[in-house]
Coordinates of C-alpha atoms and ligand atoms in Angstrom, one line a residue:
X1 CA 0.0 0.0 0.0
X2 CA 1.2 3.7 -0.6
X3 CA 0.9 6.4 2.0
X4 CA -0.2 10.3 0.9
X5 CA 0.7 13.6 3.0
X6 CA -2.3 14.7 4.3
X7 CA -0.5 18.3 3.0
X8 CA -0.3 16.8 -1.1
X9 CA -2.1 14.0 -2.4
X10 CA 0.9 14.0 -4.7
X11 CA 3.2 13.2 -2.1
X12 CA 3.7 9.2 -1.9
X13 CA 5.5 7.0 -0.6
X14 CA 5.5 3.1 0.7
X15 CA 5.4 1.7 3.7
X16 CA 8.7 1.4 4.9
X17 CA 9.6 4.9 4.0
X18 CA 7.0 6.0 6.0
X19 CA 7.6 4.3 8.8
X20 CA 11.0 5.4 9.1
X21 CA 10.4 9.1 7.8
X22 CA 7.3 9.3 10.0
X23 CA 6.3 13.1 8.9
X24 CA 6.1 13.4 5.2
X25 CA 8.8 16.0 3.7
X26 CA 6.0 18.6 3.0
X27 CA 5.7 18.4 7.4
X28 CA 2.4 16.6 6.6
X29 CA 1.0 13.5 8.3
X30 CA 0.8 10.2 6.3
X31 CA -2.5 8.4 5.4
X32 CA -2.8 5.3 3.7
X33 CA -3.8 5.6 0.3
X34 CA -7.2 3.2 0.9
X35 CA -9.2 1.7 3.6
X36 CA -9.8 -1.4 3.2
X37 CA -13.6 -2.8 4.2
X38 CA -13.0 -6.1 5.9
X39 CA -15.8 -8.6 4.9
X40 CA -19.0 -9.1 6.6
X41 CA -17.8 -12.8 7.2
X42 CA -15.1 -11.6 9.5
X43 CA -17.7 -9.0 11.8
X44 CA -20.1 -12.2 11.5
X45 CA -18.0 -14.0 13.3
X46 CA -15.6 -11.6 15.1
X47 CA -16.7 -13.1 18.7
X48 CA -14.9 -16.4 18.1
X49 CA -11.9 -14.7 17.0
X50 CA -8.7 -14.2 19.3
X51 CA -7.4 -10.6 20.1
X52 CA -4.0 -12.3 18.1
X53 CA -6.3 -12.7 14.9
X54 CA -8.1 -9.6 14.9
X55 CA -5.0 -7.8 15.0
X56 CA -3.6 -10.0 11.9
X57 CA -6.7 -9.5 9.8
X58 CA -7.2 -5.9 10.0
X59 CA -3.0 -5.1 9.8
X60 CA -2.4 -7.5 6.9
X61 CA -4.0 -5.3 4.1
X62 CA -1.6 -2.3 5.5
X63 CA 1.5 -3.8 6.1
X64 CA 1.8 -6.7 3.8
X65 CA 3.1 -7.7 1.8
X66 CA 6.0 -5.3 2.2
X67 CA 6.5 -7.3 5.6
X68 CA 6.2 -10.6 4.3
X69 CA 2.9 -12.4 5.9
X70 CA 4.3 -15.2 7.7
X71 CA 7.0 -12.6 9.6
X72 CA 3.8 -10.4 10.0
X73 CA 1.8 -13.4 11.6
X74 CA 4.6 -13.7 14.3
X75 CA 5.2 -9.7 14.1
X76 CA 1.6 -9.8 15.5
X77 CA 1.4 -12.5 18.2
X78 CA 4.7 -11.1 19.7
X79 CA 3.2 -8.0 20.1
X80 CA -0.2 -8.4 20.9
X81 CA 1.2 -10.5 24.1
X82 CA -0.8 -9.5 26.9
X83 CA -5.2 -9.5 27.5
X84 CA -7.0 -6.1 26.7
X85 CA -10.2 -7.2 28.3
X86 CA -14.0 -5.2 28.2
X87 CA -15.2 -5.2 32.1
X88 CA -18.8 -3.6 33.1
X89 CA -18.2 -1.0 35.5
X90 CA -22.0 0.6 35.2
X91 CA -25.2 0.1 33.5
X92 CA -24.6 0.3 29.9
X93 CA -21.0 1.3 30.3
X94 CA -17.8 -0.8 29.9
X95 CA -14.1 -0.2 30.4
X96 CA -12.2 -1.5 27.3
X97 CA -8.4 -1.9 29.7
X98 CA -5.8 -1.2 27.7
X99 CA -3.1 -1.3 31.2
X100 CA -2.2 -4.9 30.6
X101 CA 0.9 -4.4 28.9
X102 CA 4.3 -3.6 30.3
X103 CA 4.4 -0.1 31.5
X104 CA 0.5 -0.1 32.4
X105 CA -0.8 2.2 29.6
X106 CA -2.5 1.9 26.2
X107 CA 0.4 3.3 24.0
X108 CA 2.4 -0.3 24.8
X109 CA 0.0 -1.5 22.0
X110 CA 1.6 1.0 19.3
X111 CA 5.5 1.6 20.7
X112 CA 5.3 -2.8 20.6
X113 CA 4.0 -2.8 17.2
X114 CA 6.5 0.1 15.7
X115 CA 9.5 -1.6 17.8
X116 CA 8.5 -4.7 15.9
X117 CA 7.9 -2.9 12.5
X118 CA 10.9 -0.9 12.9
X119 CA 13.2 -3.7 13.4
X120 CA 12.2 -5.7 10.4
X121 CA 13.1 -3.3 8.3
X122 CA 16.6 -2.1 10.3
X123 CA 18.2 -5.3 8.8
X124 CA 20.1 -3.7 5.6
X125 CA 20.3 -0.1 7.1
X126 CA 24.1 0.8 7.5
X127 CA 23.5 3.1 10.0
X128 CA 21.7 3.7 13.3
X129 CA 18.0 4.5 13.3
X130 CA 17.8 7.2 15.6
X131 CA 14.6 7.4 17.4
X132 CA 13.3 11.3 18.5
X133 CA 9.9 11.0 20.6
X134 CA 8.4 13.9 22.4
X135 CA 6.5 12.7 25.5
X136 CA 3.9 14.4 27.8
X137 CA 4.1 10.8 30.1
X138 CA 3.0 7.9 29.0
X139 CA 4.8 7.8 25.6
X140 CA 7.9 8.2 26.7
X141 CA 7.7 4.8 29.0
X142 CA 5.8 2.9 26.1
X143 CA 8.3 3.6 23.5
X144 CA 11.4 3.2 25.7
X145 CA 10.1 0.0 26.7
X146 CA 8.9 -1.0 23.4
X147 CA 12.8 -0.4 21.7
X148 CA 14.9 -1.1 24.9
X149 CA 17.5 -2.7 23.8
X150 CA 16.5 -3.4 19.8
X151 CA 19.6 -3.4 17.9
X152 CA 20.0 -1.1 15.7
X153 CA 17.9 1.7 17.1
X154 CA 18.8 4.5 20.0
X155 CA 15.7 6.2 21.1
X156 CA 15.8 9.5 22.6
X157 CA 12.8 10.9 25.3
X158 CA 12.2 14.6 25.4
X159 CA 9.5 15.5 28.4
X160 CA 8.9 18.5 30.1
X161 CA 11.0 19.1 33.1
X162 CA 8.1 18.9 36.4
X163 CA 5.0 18.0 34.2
X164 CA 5.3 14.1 34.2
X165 CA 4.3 12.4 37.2
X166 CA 7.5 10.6 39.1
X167 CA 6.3 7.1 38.1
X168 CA 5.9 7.9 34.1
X169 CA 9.8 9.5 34.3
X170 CA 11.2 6.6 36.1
X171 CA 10.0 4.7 33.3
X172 CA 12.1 5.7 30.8
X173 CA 14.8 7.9 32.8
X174 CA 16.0 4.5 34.4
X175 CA 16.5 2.1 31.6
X176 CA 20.0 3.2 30.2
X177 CA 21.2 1.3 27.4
X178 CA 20.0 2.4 24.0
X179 CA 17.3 4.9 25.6
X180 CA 18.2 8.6 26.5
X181 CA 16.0 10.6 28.4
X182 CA 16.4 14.4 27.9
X183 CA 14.7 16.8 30.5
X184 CA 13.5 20.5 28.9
X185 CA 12.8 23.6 30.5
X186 CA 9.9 23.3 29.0
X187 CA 6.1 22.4 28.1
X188 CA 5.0 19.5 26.1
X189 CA 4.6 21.6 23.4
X190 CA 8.3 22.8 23.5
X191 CA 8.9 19.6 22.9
X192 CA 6.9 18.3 20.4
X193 CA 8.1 21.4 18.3
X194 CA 11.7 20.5 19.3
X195 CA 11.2 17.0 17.6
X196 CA 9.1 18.4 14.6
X197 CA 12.1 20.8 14.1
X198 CA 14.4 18.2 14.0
X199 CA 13.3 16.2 11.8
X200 CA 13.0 18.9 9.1
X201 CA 16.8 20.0 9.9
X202 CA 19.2 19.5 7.0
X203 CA 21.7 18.8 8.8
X204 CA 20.7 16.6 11.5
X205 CA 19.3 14.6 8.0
X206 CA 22.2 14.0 6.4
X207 CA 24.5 13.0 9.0
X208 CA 21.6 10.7 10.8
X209 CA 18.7 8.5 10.3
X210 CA 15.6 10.3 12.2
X211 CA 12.8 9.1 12.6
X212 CA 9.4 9.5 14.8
X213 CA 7.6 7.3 17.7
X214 CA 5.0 9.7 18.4
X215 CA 1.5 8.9 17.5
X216 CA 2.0 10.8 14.3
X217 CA 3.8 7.7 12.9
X218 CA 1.6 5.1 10.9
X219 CA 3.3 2.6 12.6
X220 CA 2.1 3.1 15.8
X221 CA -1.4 4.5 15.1
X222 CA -2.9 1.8 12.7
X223 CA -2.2 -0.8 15.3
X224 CA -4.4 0.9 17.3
X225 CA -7.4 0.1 15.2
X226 CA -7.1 -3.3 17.1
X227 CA -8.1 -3.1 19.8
X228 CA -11.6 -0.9 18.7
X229 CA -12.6 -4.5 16.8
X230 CA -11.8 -6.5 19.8
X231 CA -13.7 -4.6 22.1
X232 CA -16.6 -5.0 19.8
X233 CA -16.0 -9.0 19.8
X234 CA -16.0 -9.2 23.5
X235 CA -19.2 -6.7 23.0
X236 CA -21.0 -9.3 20.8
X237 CA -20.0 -11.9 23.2
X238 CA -21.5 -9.9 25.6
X239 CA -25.1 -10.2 23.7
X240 CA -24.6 -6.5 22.4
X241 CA -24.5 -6.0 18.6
X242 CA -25.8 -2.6 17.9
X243 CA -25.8 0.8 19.2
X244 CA -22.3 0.5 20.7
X245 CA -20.7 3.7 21.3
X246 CA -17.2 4.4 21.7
X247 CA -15.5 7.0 23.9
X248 CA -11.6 7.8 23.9
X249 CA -9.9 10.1 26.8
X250 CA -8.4 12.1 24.0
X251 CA -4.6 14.5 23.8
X252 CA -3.4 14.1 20.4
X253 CA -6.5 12.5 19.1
X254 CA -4.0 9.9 17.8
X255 CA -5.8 6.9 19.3
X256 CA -9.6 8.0 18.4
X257 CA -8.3 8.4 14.8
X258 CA -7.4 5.0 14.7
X259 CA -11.2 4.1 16.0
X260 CA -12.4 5.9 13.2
X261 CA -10.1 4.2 10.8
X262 CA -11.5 0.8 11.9
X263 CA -15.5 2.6 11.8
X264 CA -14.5 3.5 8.2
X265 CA -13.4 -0.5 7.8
X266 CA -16.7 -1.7 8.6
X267 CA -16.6 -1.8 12.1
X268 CA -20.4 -1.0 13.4
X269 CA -19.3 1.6 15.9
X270 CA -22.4 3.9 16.2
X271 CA -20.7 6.7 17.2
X272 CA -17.5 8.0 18.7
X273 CA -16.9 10.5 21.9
X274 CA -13.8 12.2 22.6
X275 CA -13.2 12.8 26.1
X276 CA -11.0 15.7 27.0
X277 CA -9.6 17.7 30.1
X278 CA -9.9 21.6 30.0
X279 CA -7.7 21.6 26.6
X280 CA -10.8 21.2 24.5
X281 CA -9.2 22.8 21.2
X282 CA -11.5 20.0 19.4
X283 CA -15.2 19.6 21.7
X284 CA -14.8 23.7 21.0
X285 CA -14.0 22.8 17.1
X286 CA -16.9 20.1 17.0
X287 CA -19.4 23.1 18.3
X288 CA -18.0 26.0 16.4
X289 CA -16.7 24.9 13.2
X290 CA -13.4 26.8 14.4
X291 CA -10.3 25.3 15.2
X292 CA -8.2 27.4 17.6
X293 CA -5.2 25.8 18.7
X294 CA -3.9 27.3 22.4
X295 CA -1.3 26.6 24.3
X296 CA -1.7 23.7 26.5
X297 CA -3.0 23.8 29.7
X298 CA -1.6 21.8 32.5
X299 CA -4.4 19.4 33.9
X300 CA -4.2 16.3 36.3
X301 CA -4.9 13.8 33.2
X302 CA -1.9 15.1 31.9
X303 CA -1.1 13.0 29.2
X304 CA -3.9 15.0 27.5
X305 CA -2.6 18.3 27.7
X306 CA -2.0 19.0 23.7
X307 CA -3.2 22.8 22.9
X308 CA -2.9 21.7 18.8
X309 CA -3.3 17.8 18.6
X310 CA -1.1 16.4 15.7
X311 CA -3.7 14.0 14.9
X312 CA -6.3 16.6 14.0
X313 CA -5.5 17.0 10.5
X314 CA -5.6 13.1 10.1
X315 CA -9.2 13.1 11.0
X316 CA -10.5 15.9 9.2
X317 CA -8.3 14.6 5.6
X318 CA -10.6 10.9 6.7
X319 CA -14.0 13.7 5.8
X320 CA -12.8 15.9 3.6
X321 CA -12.8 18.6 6.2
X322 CA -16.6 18.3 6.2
X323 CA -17.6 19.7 9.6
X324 CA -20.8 18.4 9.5
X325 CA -19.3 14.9 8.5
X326 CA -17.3 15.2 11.3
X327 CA -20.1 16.2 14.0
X328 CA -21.8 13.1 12.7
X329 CA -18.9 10.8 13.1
X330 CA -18.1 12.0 16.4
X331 CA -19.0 14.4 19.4
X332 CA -16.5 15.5 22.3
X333 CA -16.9 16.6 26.0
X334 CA -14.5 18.2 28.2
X335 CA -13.9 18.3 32.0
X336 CA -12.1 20.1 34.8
X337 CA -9.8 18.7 37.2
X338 CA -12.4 19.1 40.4
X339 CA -14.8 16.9 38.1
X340 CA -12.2 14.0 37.2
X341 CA -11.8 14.3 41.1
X342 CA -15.2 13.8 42.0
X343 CA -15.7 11.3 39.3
X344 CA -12.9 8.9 40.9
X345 CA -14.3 9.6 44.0
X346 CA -17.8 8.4 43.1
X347 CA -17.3 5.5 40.3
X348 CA -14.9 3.8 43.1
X349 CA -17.4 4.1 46.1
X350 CA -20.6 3.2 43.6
X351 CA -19.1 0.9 41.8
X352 CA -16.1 -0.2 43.4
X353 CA -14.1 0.3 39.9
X354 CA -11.0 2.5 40.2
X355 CA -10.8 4.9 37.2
X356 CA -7.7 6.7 36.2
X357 CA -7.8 10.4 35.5
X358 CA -7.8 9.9 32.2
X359 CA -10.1 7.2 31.8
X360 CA -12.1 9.3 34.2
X361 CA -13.0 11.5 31.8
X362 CA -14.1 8.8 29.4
X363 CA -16.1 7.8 32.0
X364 CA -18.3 10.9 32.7
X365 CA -18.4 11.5 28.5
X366 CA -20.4 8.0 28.3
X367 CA -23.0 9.3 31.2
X368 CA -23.2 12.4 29.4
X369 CA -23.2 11.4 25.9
X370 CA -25.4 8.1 26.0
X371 CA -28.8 8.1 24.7
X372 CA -31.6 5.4 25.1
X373 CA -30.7 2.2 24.1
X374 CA -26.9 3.0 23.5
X375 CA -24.1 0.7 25.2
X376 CA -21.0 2.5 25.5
X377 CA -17.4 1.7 25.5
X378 CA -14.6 4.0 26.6
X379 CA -10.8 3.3 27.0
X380 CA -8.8 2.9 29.8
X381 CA -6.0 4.1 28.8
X382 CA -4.0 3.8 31.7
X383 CA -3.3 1.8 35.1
X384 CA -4.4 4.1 37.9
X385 CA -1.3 3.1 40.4
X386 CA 0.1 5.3 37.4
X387 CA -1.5 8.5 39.1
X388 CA -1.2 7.9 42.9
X389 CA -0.7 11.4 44.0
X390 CA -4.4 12.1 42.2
X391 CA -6.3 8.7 42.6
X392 CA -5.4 7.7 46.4
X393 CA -6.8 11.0 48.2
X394 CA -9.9 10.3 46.4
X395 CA -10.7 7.1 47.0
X396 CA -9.2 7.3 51.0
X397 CA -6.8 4.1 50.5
X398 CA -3.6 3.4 48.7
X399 CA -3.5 1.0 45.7
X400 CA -1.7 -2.0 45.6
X401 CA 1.3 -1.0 42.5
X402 CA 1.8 -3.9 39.8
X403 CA 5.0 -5.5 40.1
X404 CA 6.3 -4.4 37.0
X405 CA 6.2 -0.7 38.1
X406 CA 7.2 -1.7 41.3
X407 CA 10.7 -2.7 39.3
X408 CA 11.0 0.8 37.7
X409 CA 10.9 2.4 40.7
X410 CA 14.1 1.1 42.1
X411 CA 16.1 2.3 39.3
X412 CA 18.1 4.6 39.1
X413 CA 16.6 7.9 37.0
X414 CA 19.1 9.6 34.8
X415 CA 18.8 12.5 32.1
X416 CA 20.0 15.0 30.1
X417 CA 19.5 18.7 30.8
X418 CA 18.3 20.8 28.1
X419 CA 16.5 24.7 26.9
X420 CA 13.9 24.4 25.0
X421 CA 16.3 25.6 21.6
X422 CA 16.7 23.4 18.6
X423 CA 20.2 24.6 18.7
X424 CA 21.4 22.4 21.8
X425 CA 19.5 19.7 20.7
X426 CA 21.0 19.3 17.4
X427 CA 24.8 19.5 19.3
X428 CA 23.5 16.9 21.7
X429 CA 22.6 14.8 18.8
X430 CA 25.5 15.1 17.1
X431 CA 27.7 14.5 19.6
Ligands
PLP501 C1 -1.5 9.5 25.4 C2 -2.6 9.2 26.3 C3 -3.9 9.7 26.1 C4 -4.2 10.5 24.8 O1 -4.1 9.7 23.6 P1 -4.0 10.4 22.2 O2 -3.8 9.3 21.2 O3 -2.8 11.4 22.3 O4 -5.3 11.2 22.0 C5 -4.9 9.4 27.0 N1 -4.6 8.7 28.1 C6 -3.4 8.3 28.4 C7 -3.2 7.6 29.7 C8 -2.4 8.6 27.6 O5 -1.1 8.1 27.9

């Protein structure tokens, strides 16, 4: 399949150069060319299916045969190792968990699959495949843990120095190895326009291999669609076919693009709802027809604070920057801090399910934005032992932490210092 900049329809290229490019030269986002509709046969019988063969049948048109099929078969199980189950928490509404994998949060799903992806094609390369990934939290730990030690590949971290929570840094400011962690006097946004900046630097070009982890690469996003089937399958297995709403806690928009990729495969999804925190650059959009981007605000579901998600543009180039294709596809709800309180606070004594912030805005979307008859699904998209200092005065008790956080936090947590210029990066990099 070939990919298109979302800037130039004229702009294409295959898979494996945008993989490793990740932003097209013309600084747009890449889109695959089609959309494949998967048969009716396999949403017939999508309940009998394993999470393993979802994820083979709705990659395969995308990434083979350029990764041969038997490889991809194996590329698949490998990274699709751990259980992303659908629990009831409430009448009607159902937590799709996507905290199974190894650093608790839903962007393992994507940094395994690029890690994966990556590496097959590394083979052949001469040099290095430098990785540049700018991380607001979660990111940072998923992609570090995703590429730790994959030969062939150094990943480098930028995160903004005081805005990550202490368990998301010592995820990837402990690991060493082939994963450098660089701390900016900075926002999110510093960084993300450090990393943009870098990759469209001659320089750095020529005497490197670049390339991107963030949600903006293909690699990472179009595994996403997985787990949006899968959820229906365990829906369907759950006696609920139709009317099934999905809801996704929502920063870059990165991961509700994917959902709408699989809607636009034939997935009967009803409807989407994006969740935010107070940076509601796209609820306001979805209401107003404007889009406004603003500097992000900081928020205690922080790995949602994006003033100009990246992902945007990939959803309005899906409708043809139709507003009114979009409002129909989708609708969007924001929410303060003192309500993601209140709502971890309530869904834990009412329902004894512990939400994370970010999932806690999901949450409260689906009781605002379900009508009669309506099931609704929303993402967890992260453990909630991954936000102690916000969930445990809530709900009055500590949480038990998984042992595989428990390991990260008796590392040791190094980084690099860094201004928020493209300058010093660039001399870091080339050092
Ligand atoms: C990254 C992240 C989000 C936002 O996902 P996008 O794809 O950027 O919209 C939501 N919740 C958690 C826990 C995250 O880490």
């Amino acid at each position: 399949m070939q990919f298109y900049s979302t800037n130039s329809q004229n702009i294409k290229v295959g898979l494996k150069e945008a993989v490793l490019k990740g932003l097209a030269e013309d600084n747009g986002l890449y889109m695959p060319e089609q959309i494949p509709v998967l048969p009716e046969s396999f949403f017939n019988d999508i309940a009998n299916k394993s999470l393993q063969e979802i994820g083979y049948e709705v990659l395969k048109p995308f990434f083979t045969p350029d990764i041969p099929e038997d490889k991809f078969k194996e590329l698949v199980d490998d990274a699709l190792d751990f259980e992303i189950p659908v629990v009831k928490v409430s009448d009607k509404k159902y937590a799709l968990e996507l905290f199974h994998g190894p650093t608790l949060a839903f962007k393992d799903v994507g940094a395994r699959f690029m890690a994966r992806i990556l590496s097959s094609f590394v083979c052949g390369q001469e040099k290095d495949i430098n990785i540049l990934v700018a991380t607001s939290g979660d990111t940072g730990s998923a992609v570090a843990n995703g590429f730790y030690k994959v030969p062939g590949i150094n990943v480098f971290v930028l995160y903004p120095k005081g805005l990550v929570s202490e368990v998301q840094e010592k995820q990837f400011t402990t690991l060493g190895e082939n994963i450098t962690a660089i701390e900016v006097d900075g926002t999110f946004d510093d960084c993300q326009r450090m990393v943009k900046q870098a990759f469209l630097d001659k320089e750095l070009n020529e005497k490197m291999v670049l390339t991107s982890a963030n949600s903006i690469n293909l690699a990472r996003l179009l595994p996403q669609s997985i787990y949006y089937h899968h959820a229906y399958a365990q829906m369907r297995k759950n006696g609920i076919k139709d009317d099934v709403v999905m809801c996704v806690p929502s920063g870059n928009f990165g991961n509700i693009t994917a959902g709408l990729i699989a809607q636009l495969m034939g997935l009967p999804v009803k409807r989407f709802i994006a969740a935010t925190n107070i940076n509601d650059i796209v609820p306001k959009y979805l209401e107003s027809g404007q889009y406004n981007p603003a500097p992000s605000k900081a928020t205690i579901a922080n790995a949602m604070d994006v003033g100009d998600p990246s992902n945007f543009v990939r959803i309005l180039d899906l409708y043809d920057a139709e507003h009114k294709v979009v409002t129909e596809k989708m609708e969007g709800y924001s929410y303060t801090d003192e309500q993601i309180r209140a709502t971890l606070k309530r869904v834990d004594s009412d329902e004894a399910y512990v939400l994370d912030p970010h999932g806690a805005t999901g949450y409260m979307a689906l009781e605002e934005g379900l009508k009669e008859g309506e099931s609704g699904v929303f993402l967890e998209t992260a453990h909630p032992t991954k936000f102690p200092e916000v969930v445990e005065p809530e709900i009055g008790r500590s949480l038990e932490v998984p042992e595989r956080l428990q390991a990260f936090m008796k590392g040791e947590r190094k980084s690099v210092q860094m201004d928020t210029t493209l300058e010093n990066l660039k001399d870091f990099l080339l050092k």
